[in-house]
Amino acid sequence: MPAFLPDAATLAAFAVAALVLTFTPGPDMTLFLGKTLTQGRAAGFAALCGAATGLVIHTLLAAFGLSALLAASPTAFGVVKVIGALYLAWLAIDTLRHGSALTLDNQPQERQNWWAIYSLGLGVNLLNPKIVLFFVTFLPQFIQPGDPNVSITLFVLGLGFQLIGFPCCAAMILGADRLSAFFKRSRLLMRGFDWACATLFGSFAVKILLARA
């Protein structure tokens, strides 16, 4: 296995986490499914591509920004991870308190061009401060202390998140009508997503805090 990749157990944990997060409703899912229902699949894919571009940019910023911080001060990097643990714990509590952020409206809307919808998708993730905090706190949890390839590892994990998530989201767009109806009538499943995501966030937070105790 290449030196810049985590061990198999860490990669497996990352893959599971990425899948849970992909299927947990949020603003980007609301946008690309909403556009699919109101303006067709092409509009849905435009929104998805924009959202994915925003995540790639965040991946680059997290990878090279955090690697610079680690090179400058391993202690500061440790502080970032602890702050990240507290943020993930807050996300777990907030998810259980307020539930999933999926609201779909299938009423017809004025049609927009591809670039306009792409820009909306880009803005949803690129300008969302929660996404910034999430990438800075989520990806480092899969990095080993003293990793000499930290920037490459962070970048590869970020792209891996996309490689796992994009096909899943594309499948959601192709089955948007059925998925929308399923979500609307299955509140128990939606709550299950909330608990799965909260458990994931909480377990990461506990792991980090116990490791540093």
Coordinates of N, CA and C in Angstrom, one line a residue, residues 25-176:
P25 N -29.2 13.7 4.8 CA -29.7 14.9 4.1 C -29.1 16.2 4.6
G26 N -28.8 17.1 3.7 CA -28.2 18.4 4.0 C -28.6 19.4 2.9
P27 N -28.1 20.6 3.0 CA -28.5 21.6 2.0 C -28.1 21.3 0.5
D28 N -27.0 20.6 0.3 CA -26.6 20.2 -1.0 C -27.6 19.2 -1.6
M29 N -27.9 18.2 -0.8 CA -28.9 17.2 -1.2 C -30.2 17.8 -1.5
T30 N -30.7 18.7 -0.7 CA -31.9 19.5 -0.9 C -31.9 20.2 -2.2
L31 N -30.7 20.8 -2.6 CA -30.6 21.5 -3.8 C -30.7 20.6 -5.0
F32 N -29.8 19.6 -5.1 CA -29.8 18.8 -6.3 C -31.0 17.9 -6.5
L33 N -31.6 17.5 -5.4 CA -32.9 16.7 -5.6 C -34.0 17.7 -5.9
G34 N -34.0 18.9 -5.3 CA -35.1 19.8 -5.6 C -35.0 20.3 -7.0
K35 N -33.8 20.5 -7.6 CA -33.7 21.0 -9.0 C -34.1 19.8 -9.9
T36 N -33.8 18.6 -9.5 CA -34.2 17.5 -10.3 C -35.7 17.4 -10.4
L37 N -36.4 17.5 -9.3 CA -37.9 17.4 -9.3 C -38.6 18.5 -10.0
T38 N -38.0 19.7 -10.0 CA -38.6 20.9 -10.6 C -38.2 21.2 -12.0
Q39 N -36.9 20.8 -12.4 CA -36.4 21.2 -13.7 C -35.8 20.1 -14.5
G40 N -35.8 18.9 -13.9 CA -35.3 17.7 -14.7 C -33.9 17.3 -14.2
R41 N -33.5 16.1 -14.7 CA -32.2 15.5 -14.3 C -31.0 16.3 -14.6
A42 N -31.0 17.0 -15.8 CA -29.9 17.8 -16.2 C -29.6 18.9 -15.2
A43 N -30.7 19.5 -14.7 CA -30.6 20.5 -13.6 C -30.0 20.0 -12.3
G44 N -30.5 18.8 -12.0 CA -30.0 18.1 -10.8 C -28.5 17.8 -10.9
F45 N -28.1 17.3 -12.1 CA -26.6 17.1 -12.2 C -25.8 18.4 -12.2
A46 N -26.4 19.4 -12.7 CA -25.7 20.7 -12.7 C -25.4 21.2 -11.3
A47 N -26.5 21.0 -10.4 CA -26.4 21.4 -9.0 C -25.4 20.5 -8.3
L48 N -25.4 19.2 -8.6 CA -24.5 18.2 -8.0 C -23.0 18.5 -8.4
C49 N -22.8 18.8 -9.7 CA -21.4 19.2 -10.1 C -20.9 20.4 -9.4
G50 N -21.8 21.4 -9.2 CA -21.4 22.6 -8.5 C -21.0 22.3 -7.1
A51 N -21.9 21.5 -6.4 CA -21.6 21.2 -5.0 C -20.3 20.4 -4.9
A52 N -20.1 19.5 -5.8 CA -18.9 18.7 -5.8 C -17.6 19.5 -6.0
T53 N -17.7 20.5 -6.9 CA -16.6 21.4 -7.1 C -16.3 22.2 -5.8
G54 N -17.3 22.6 -5.1 CA -17.1 23.3 -3.8 C -16.3 22.4 -2.8
L55 N -16.7 21.1 -2.8 CA -16.0 20.2 -1.9 C -14.5 19.9 -2.3
V56 N -14.3 19.9 -3.6 CA -12.9 19.8 -4.1 C -12.1 20.9 -3.6
I57 N -12.6 22.1 -3.7 CA -11.9 23.3 -3.3 C -11.6 23.3 -1.8
H58 N -12.6 22.8 -1.0 CA -12.4 22.7 0.4 C -11.4 21.6 0.7
T59 N -11.3 20.6 -0.1 CA -10.3 19.5 0.1 C -8.9 20.1 -0.1
L60 N -8.7 20.9 -1.1 CA -7.4 21.5 -1.4 C -7.0 22.4 -0.2
L61 N -8.0 23.2 0.2 CA -7.7 24.2 1.3 C -7.3 23.4 2.6
A62 N -8.1 22.4 2.9 CA -7.9 21.6 4.1 C -6.6 20.9 4.1
A63 N -6.3 20.3 2.9 CA -5.1 19.5 2.8 C -3.8 20.3 2.9
F64 N -3.7 21.4 2.2 CA -2.5 22.2 2.2 C -2.4 23.2 3.3
G65 N -3.6 23.6 3.8 CA -3.6 24.5 5.0 C -3.2 23.7 6.2
L66 N -3.8 22.6 6.4 CA -3.5 21.8 7.6 C -2.1 21.2 7.6
S67 N -1.6 20.9 6.4 CA -0.2 20.3 6.3 C 0.8 21.4 6.7
A68 N 0.5 22.7 6.3 CA 1.3 23.8 6.7 C 1.3 24.0 8.2
L69 N 0.1 23.9 8.8 CA 0.0 24.0 10.2 C 0.8 22.9 11.0
L70 N 0.7 21.7 10.5 CA 1.4 20.6 11.1 C 2.9 20.8 11.0
A71 N 3.3 21.2 9.8 CA 4.8 21.5 9.7 C 5.3 22.6 10.6
A72 N 4.4 23.6 10.8 CA 4.8 24.7 11.7 C 4.7 24.4 13.1
S73 N 3.7 23.6 13.5 CA 3.5 23.3 14.9 C 2.7 22.1 15.1
P74 N 3.2 20.9 15.5 CA 2.4 19.7 15.8 C 1.5 20.0 16.9
T75 N 1.9 20.8 17.9 CA 1.0 21.1 19.0 C -0.3 21.8 18.5
A76 N -0.1 22.8 17.6 CA -1.2 23.5 17.1 C -2.1 22.6 16.3
F77 N -1.6 21.6 15.6 CA -2.4 20.7 14.9 C -3.2 19.8 15.9
G78 N -2.6 19.5 17.0 CA -3.3 18.7 18.0 C -4.5 19.6 18.6
V79 N -4.2 20.9 18.7 CA -5.3 21.7 19.2 C -6.5 21.8 18.2
V80 N -6.1 21.8 16.9 CA -7.2 21.8 15.9 C -8.0 20.5 16.0
K81 N -7.3 19.4 16.3 CA -8.1 18.1 16.4 C -9.0 18.1 17.6
V82 N -8.5 18.7 18.7 CA -9.4 18.7 19.9 C -10.6 19.7 19.6
I83 N -10.3 20.8 19.0 CA -11.4 21.7 18.7 C -12.4 21.0 17.7
G84 N -11.8 20.2 16.8 CA -12.6 19.4 15.9 C -13.5 18.4 16.6
A85 N -12.9 17.8 17.6 CA -13.7 16.8 18.4 C -14.9 17.5 19.1
L86 N -14.7 18.7 19.6 CA -15.8 19.4 20.3 C -16.8 19.8 19.3
Y87 N -16.4 20.2 18.1 CA -17.3 20.6 17.0 C -18.1 19.4 16.6
L88 N -17.5 18.2 16.4 CA -18.2 17.0 16.0 C -19.2 16.6 17.1
A89 N -18.9 16.8 18.3 CA -19.8 16.5 19.4 C -21.0 17.4 19.3
W90 N -20.7 18.7 19.0 CA -21.9 19.6 18.9 C -22.7 19.3 17.7
L91 N -22.1 18.8 16.6 CA -22.9 18.4 15.4 C -23.8 17.2 15.8
A92 N -23.3 16.3 16.6 CA -24.1 15.1 17.0 C -25.3 15.6 17.7
I93 N -25.1 16.5 18.7 CA -26.2 16.9 19.5 C -27.2 17.7 18.6
D94 N -26.7 18.6 17.8 CA -27.5 19.4 16.9 C -28.3 18.6 15.9
T95 N -27.7 17.5 15.4 CA -28.5 16.6 14.5 C -29.6 16.0 15.2
L96 N -29.5 15.5 16.4 CA -30.6 14.9 17.2 C -31.6 15.9 17.6
R97 N -31.2 17.1 17.8 CA -32.2 18.2 18.2 C -33.0 18.7 17.1
H98 N -32.4 18.9 15.9 CA -33.1 19.6 14.9 C -33.4 18.7 13.7
G99 N -32.8 17.5 13.6 CA -33.2 16.5 12.5 C -32.5 16.9 11.2
S100 N -32.8 16.1 10.2 CA -32.1 16.3 8.9 C -32.7 17.5 8.2
A101 N -31.8 18.1 7.4 CA -32.1 19.3 6.7 C -32.5 19.0 5.2
L102 N -33.6 18.2 5.1 CA -34.1 17.9 3.7 C -35.5 18.4 3.6
T103 N -35.7 19.4 2.7 CA -37.0 19.9 2.4 C -37.1 19.9 0.9
L104 N -38.0 19.2 0.3 CA -38.2 19.1 -1.1 C -39.5 19.6 -1.6
D105 N -39.5 20.4 -2.7 CA -40.7 21.0 -3.2 C -40.7 20.6 -4.7
N106 N -41.7 19.9 -5.1 CA -41.8 19.5 -6.5 C -42.7 20.3 -7.4
Q107 N -42.9 21.5 -6.9 CA -43.7 22.5 -7.7 C -42.9 23.1 -8.8
P108 N -43.4 23.2 -10.0 CA -42.6 23.7 -11.1 C -42.1 25.1 -10.8
Q109 N -40.9 25.4 -11.3 CA -40.2 26.7 -11.1 C -39.7 27.2 -12.4
E110 N -39.4 28.5 -12.4 CA -38.8 29.1 -13.7 C -37.5 28.4 -14.0
R111 N -37.3 28.0 -15.2 CA -36.2 27.2 -15.6 C -34.9 28.1 -15.6
Q112 N -33.8 27.6 -15.1 CA -32.5 28.3 -15.1 C -31.6 27.6 -16.0
N113 N -30.6 28.3 -16.5 CA -29.6 27.7 -17.4 C -28.6 26.8 -16.5
W114 N -27.8 26.0 -17.2 CA -26.9 25.1 -16.5 C -25.9 25.8 -15.6
W115 N -25.3 26.9 -16.1 CA -24.3 27.6 -15.3 C -24.9 28.2 -14.1
A116 N -26.1 28.7 -14.2 CA -26.8 29.4 -13.0 C -27.0 28.3 -11.9
I117 N -27.5 27.1 -12.3 CA -27.7 26.1 -11.3 C -26.4 25.6 -10.8
Y118 N -25.4 25.4 -11.7 CA -24.0 25.0 -11.2 C -23.5 26.0 -10.2
S119 N -23.7 27.3 -10.4 CA -23.2 28.3 -9.5 C -23.9 28.2 -8.1
L120 N -25.2 27.8 -8.2 CA -25.9 27.7 -6.9 C -25.4 26.5 -6.1
G121 N -25.1 25.4 -6.8 CA -24.5 24.2 -6.2 C -23.1 24.6 -5.6
L122 N -22.3 25.3 -6.4 CA -21.0 25.7 -5.9 C -21.1 26.5 -4.6
G123 N -22.0 27.5 -4.7 CA -22.2 28.4 -3.5 C -22.7 27.7 -2.3
V124 N -23.5 26.7 -2.4 CA -24.1 26.0 -1.3 C -23.0 25.4 -0.4
N125 N -22.0 24.8 -1.1 CA -20.9 24.2 -0.3 C -19.7 25.1 -0.1
L126 N -19.3 25.9 -1.1 CA -18.1 26.7 -1.0 C -18.3 27.8 0.0
L127 N -19.5 28.4 0.1 CA -19.7 29.6 1.0 C -20.3 29.2 2.4
N128 N -20.4 27.9 2.6 CA -21.0 27.4 3.8 C -20.0 27.2 4.9
P129 N -19.9 28.1 6.0 CA -18.9 27.9 7.0 C -18.9 26.6 7.7
K130 N -20.1 25.9 7.7 CA -20.1 24.6 8.4 C -19.3 23.6 7.6
I131 N -19.3 23.7 6.2 CA -18.5 22.8 5.4 C -17.0 23.1 5.7
V132 N -16.6 24.3 5.8 CA -15.2 24.6 6.1 C -14.8 23.9 7.4
L133 N -15.6 24.1 8.4 CA -15.3 23.5 9.7 C -15.3 22.0 9.6
F134 N -16.2 21.5 8.9 CA -16.4 20.0 8.8 C -15.1 19.4 8.1
F135 N -14.7 20.0 7.0 CA -13.5 19.4 6.4 C -12.2 19.5 7.2
V136 N -12.1 20.6 7.9 CA -11.0 20.9 8.7 C -11.0 19.9 10.0
T137 N -12.1 19.4 10.4 CA -12.2 18.6 11.5 C -12.4 17.1 11.2
F138 N -13.1 16.8 10.1 CA -13.4 15.4 9.7 C -12.1 14.7 9.1
L139 N -11.5 15.2 8.1 CA -10.4 14.6 7.4 C -9.2 14.3 8.4
P140 N -8.8 15.2 9.3 CA -7.7 14.9 10.1 C -7.9 13.7 11.1
Q141 N -9.1 13.3 11.3 CA -9.3 12.2 12.2 C -8.7 10.9 11.6
F142 N -8.4 10.9 10.3 CA -7.9 9.7 9.7 C -6.4 9.8 9.4
I143 N -5.8 10.8 10.0 CA -4.3 11.0 9.8 C -3.6 10.6 11.1
Q144 N -2.5 9.9 10.9 CA -1.7 9.4 12.0 C -0.7 10.5 12.4
P145 N -0.5 10.7 13.7 CA 0.5 11.7 14.2 C 1.9 11.5 13.5
G146 N 2.5 12.5 13.1 CA 3.8 12.4 12.5 C 3.8 11.9 11.1
D147 N 2.7 11.8 10.4 CA 2.6 11.4 9.0 C 3.4 12.3 8.1
P148 N 4.5 11.9 7.5 CA 5.3 12.8 6.6 C 4.6 13.2 5.3
N149 N 3.5 12.5 5.0 CA 2.8 12.7 3.7 C 1.4 13.3 4.0
V150 N 1.3 14.1 5.1 CA 0.0 14.6 5.5 C -0.8 15.3 4.5
S151 N -0.2 16.2 3.7 CA -0.9 16.9 2.7 C -1.5 16.0 1.6
I152 N -0.7 15.1 1.1 CA -1.1 14.1 0.1 C -2.2 13.2 0.7
T153 N -2.0 12.8 1.9 CA -3.0 11.9 2.5 C -4.4 12.6 2.7
L154 N -4.4 13.8 3.2 CA -5.6 14.6 3.3 C -6.3 14.8 1.9
F155 N -5.4 15.1 0.9 CA -6.0 15.3 -0.4 C -6.6 14.1 -1.0
V156 N -5.9 12.9 -0.8 CA -6.5 11.6 -1.3 C -7.8 11.3 -0.5
L157 N -7.8 11.5 0.8 CA -9.0 11.2 1.5 C -10.2 12.1 1.1
G158 N -9.9 13.4 0.8 CA -10.9 14.3 0.3 C -11.5 13.8 -1.0
L159 N -10.6 13.4 -1.9 CA -11.0 12.9 -3.2 C -11.8 11.6 -3.1
G160 N -11.3 10.8 -2.1 CA -12.0 9.5 -1.8 C -13.4 9.8 -1.4
F161 N -13.6 10.8 -0.6 CA -14.9 11.2 -0.1 C -15.8 11.5 -1.3
Q162 N -15.2 12.2 -2.3 CA -16.0 12.5 -3.5 C -16.3 11.3 -4.4
L163 N -15.3 10.4 -4.5 CA -15.5 9.2 -5.3 C -16.5 8.3 -4.7
I164 N -16.7 8.3 -3.4 CA -17.7 7.5 -2.8 C -19.1 8.2 -2.9
G165 N -19.1 9.5 -2.7 CA -20.3 10.3 -2.6 C -21.0 10.6 -4.0
F166 N -20.1 10.9 -5.0 CA -20.7 11.4 -6.3 C -21.6 10.3 -6.9
P167 N -21.1 9.1 -7.1 CA -22.0 8.1 -7.7 C -23.3 7.8 -6.9
C168 N -23.2 7.9 -5.6 CA -24.4 7.7 -4.8 C -25.4 8.8 -5.0
C169 N -24.9 10.1 -5.1 CA -25.7 11.2 -5.3 C -26.3 11.2 -6.7
A170 N -25.5 10.7 -7.7 CA -26.0 10.6 -9.1 C -27.2 9.6 -9.1
A171 N -27.0 8.5 -8.4 CA -28.1 7.5 -8.3 C -29.4 8.1 -7.7
M172 N -29.2 9.0 -6.7 CA -30.3 9.7 -6.1 C -31.1 10.5 -7.1
I173 N -30.3 11.2 -8.0 CA -30.9 12.1 -9.0 C -31.7 11.2 -10.0
L174 N -31.1 10.1 -10.4 CA -31.8 9.2 -11.4 C -33.1 8.7 -10.8
G175 N -33.2 8.5 -9.5 CA -34.4 8.0 -8.8 C -35.0 9.0 -7.9
A176 N -34.9 10.3 -8.3 CA -35.4 11.4 -7.4 C -36.9 11.3 -7.1

